[in-house]
Amino acid sequence: MELEEFIKKHQVNKEKTKEFLPYLFELIEKHGFKKDSEVYSKANISRQSWSQIISGQVKPSLTTLIKIVFALQLENHECKYLLKKAGFTLASSSEYALIIRYFIETKNYDIYKLSDCLEEHGFEGIVD
């Protein structure tokens, strides 16, 4: 094994080491959002709630994070890291989580369809 390969293989993944807010801001920029209002509007989150989240005053709920994941159209690994940094996971033992993961893995980012599907399976929808 060459030195460069060894370093690349064993180097700490930068996604894993960032804190929640810096990682969220990185994802927002990476996915081409120029204004906060684009994100919170698409995520169906109030401006006030968004301000509290990005100022660090409030830890977002799992539902709010899922809305952000869908608004940003995150890849599975990006979603996993973002949720983990906020203290959440989408466990395979949970039907609720599996439904959400299915939508993400099939790149179906329609938050309203997800909400309907959750309700059809006996869970509370995530869109008001």
CSV table of C-alpha atoms in Angstrom, one decimal:
chain,number,residue,atom,x,y,z
A,1,MET,CA,0.0,0.0,0.0
A,2,GLU,CA,1.3,3.4,-0.9
A,3,LEU,CA,1.6,6.1,1.7
A,4,GLU,CA,-1.1,8.3,0.1
A,5,GLU,CA,-3.5,5.4,0.1
A,6,PHE,CA,-2.7,4.7,3.7
A,7,ILE,CA,-3.3,8.3,4.7
A,8,LYS,CA,-6.5,8.5,2.8
A,9,LYS,CA,-7.8,5.3,4.3
A,10,HIS,CA,-7.0,6.2,7.9
A,11,GLN,CA,-7.6,10.0,7.8
A,12,VAL,CA,-10.5,11.2,9.9
A,13,ASN,CA,-13.6,12.0,7.8
A,14,LYS,CA,-14.2,15.8,8.1
A,15,GLU,CA,-18.0,15.2,8.0
A,16,LYS,CA,-17.8,13.2,11.2
A,17,THR,CA,-15.8,15.8,13.1
A,18,LYS,CA,-17.8,18.9,12.5
A,19,GLU,CA,-20.4,20.1,15.0
A,20,PHE,CA,-24.1,20.3,14.0
A,21,LEU,CA,-24.3,24.0,13.0
A,22,PRO,CA,-21.1,24.2,10.9
A,23,TYR,CA,-22.1,21.0,9.2
A,24,LEU,CA,-25.6,22.2,8.5
A,25,PHE,CA,-24.2,25.5,7.0
A,26,GLU,CA,-21.8,23.4,4.9
A,27,LEU,CA,-24.7,21.3,3.5
A,28,ILE,CA,-26.7,24.4,2.8
A,29,GLU,CA,-23.9,25.9,0.8
A,30,LYS,CA,-23.0,22.5,-0.9
A,31,HIS,CA,-26.6,22.0,-2.1
A,32,GLY,CA,-26.7,25.5,-3.7
A,33,PHE,CA,-28.9,27.5,-1.3
A,34,LYS,CA,-28.0,31.2,-1.3
A,35,LYS,CA,-30.5,32.4,1.3
A,36,ASP,CA,-31.8,31.0,4.6
A,37,SER,CA,-35.3,31.8,3.5
A,38,GLU,CA,-35.0,29.3,0.6
A,39,VAL,CA,-34.2,26.6,3.1
A,40,TYR,CA,-36.8,27.2,5.8
A,41,SER,CA,-39.5,27.9,3.2
A,42,LYS,CA,-38.8,24.7,1.3
A,43,ALA,CA,-38.6,22.8,4.6
A,44,ASN,CA,-42.0,24.3,5.8
A,45,ILE,CA,-40.3,25.7,9.0
A,46,SER,CA,-41.2,29.1,10.4
A,47,ARG,CA,-38.7,31.9,10.2
A,48,GLN,CA,-38.7,32.1,14.0
A,49,SER,CA,-38.0,28.4,14.5
A,50,TRP,CA,-35.3,28.6,11.8
A,51,SER,CA,-33.7,31.6,13.6
A,52,GLN,CA,-33.7,29.8,16.9
A,53,ILE,CA,-32.0,26.7,15.3
A,54,ILE,CA,-29.3,28.5,13.4
A,55,SER,CA,-28.5,30.8,16.4
A,56,GLY,CA,-28.0,27.7,18.6
A,57,GLN,CA,-30.8,28.7,21.0
A,58,VAL,CA,-32.9,25.5,20.2
A,59,LYS,CA,-32.0,22.0,19.3
A,60,PRO,CA,-34.2,21.0,16.4
A,61,SER,CA,-36.6,18.1,16.8
A,62,LEU,CA,-36.3,15.0,14.6
A,63,THR,CA,-39.3,16.1,12.6
A,64,THR,CA,-37.7,19.5,11.9
A,65,LEU,CA,-34.5,17.8,10.9
A,66,ILE,CA,-36.3,15.5,8.5
A,67,LYS,CA,-37.9,18.6,6.9
A,68,ILE,CA,-34.4,20.1,6.5
A,69,VAL,CA,-33.1,16.9,5.0
A,70,PHE,CA,-35.8,16.8,2.5
A,71,ALA,CA,-35.5,20.5,1.6
A,72,LEU,CA,-31.8,20.1,1.0
A,73,GLN,CA,-32.3,16.8,-0.7
A,74,LEU,CA,-29.5,15.2,1.3
A,75,GLU,CA,-27.8,11.9,0.4
A,76,ASN,CA,-28.2,9.1,2.9
A,77,HIS,CA,-24.8,9.6,4.5
A,78,GLU,CA,-25.3,13.3,4.8
A,79,CYS,CA,-28.6,12.7,6.5
A,80,LYS,CA,-27.1,10.2,8.8
A,81,TYR,CA,-24.3,12.6,9.9
A,82,LEU,CA,-26.6,15.5,10.3
A,83,LEU,CA,-29.0,13.6,12.5
A,84,LYS,CA,-26.2,12.1,14.5
A,85,LYS,CA,-24.8,15.5,15.3
A,86,ALA,CA,-28.2,16.5,16.6
A,87,GLY,CA,-28.5,13.4,18.7
A,88,PHE,CA,-30.8,11.4,16.5
A,89,THR,CA,-30.7,8.3,14.3
A,90,LEU,CA,-33.0,6.5,11.9
A,91,ALA,CA,-32.8,3.0,13.4
A,92,SER,CA,-33.6,-0.1,11.3
A,93,SER,CA,-35.8,-1.3,14.2
A,94,SER,CA,-38.3,1.5,13.7
A,95,GLU,CA,-40.9,1.4,10.9
A,96,TYR,CA,-41.2,5.2,11.1
A,97,ALA,CA,-37.4,5.5,10.5
A,98,LEU,CA,-37.5,2.9,7.7
A,99,ILE,CA,-40.2,4.8,5.8
A,100,ILE,CA,-38.1,8.0,6.0
A,101,ARG,CA,-35.0,6.2,4.9
A,102,TYR,CA,-36.8,4.6,2.0
A,103,PHE,CA,-37.8,8.0,0.7
A,104,ILE,CA,-34.2,9.3,1.1
A,105,GLU,CA,-32.6,6.3,-0.5
A,106,THR,CA,-35.0,6.4,-3.4
A,107,LYS,CA,-34.4,10.2,-3.7
A,108,ASN,CA,-38.1,10.9,-3.3
A,109,TYR,CA,-37.9,14.3,-1.5
A,110,ASP,CA,-41.5,15.2,-1.7
A,111,ILE,CA,-42.2,16.1,2.0
A,112,TYR,CA,-46.0,15.9,1.4
A,113,LYS,CA,-45.8,12.4,0.0
A,114,LEU,CA,-43.7,11.3,3.0
A,115,SER,CA,-46.1,12.9,5.4
A,116,ASP,CA,-49.1,11.1,3.7
A,117,CYS,CA,-47.2,7.8,3.7
A,118,LEU,CA,-46.4,8.1,7.4
A,119,GLU,CA,-50.0,8.8,8.2
A,120,GLU,CA,-51.1,5.8,6.1
A,121,HIS,CA,-48.8,3.6,8.3
A,122,GLY,CA,-50.3,5.0,11.5
A,123,PHE,CA,-47.8,7.7,12.3
A,124,GLU,CA,-48.2,11.4,12.7
A,125,GLY,CA,-47.5,13.3,9.5
A,126,ILE,CA,-44.7,15.8,9.5
A,127,VAL,CA,-46.4,18.6,7.5
A,128,ASP,CA,-49.1,20.8,9.0
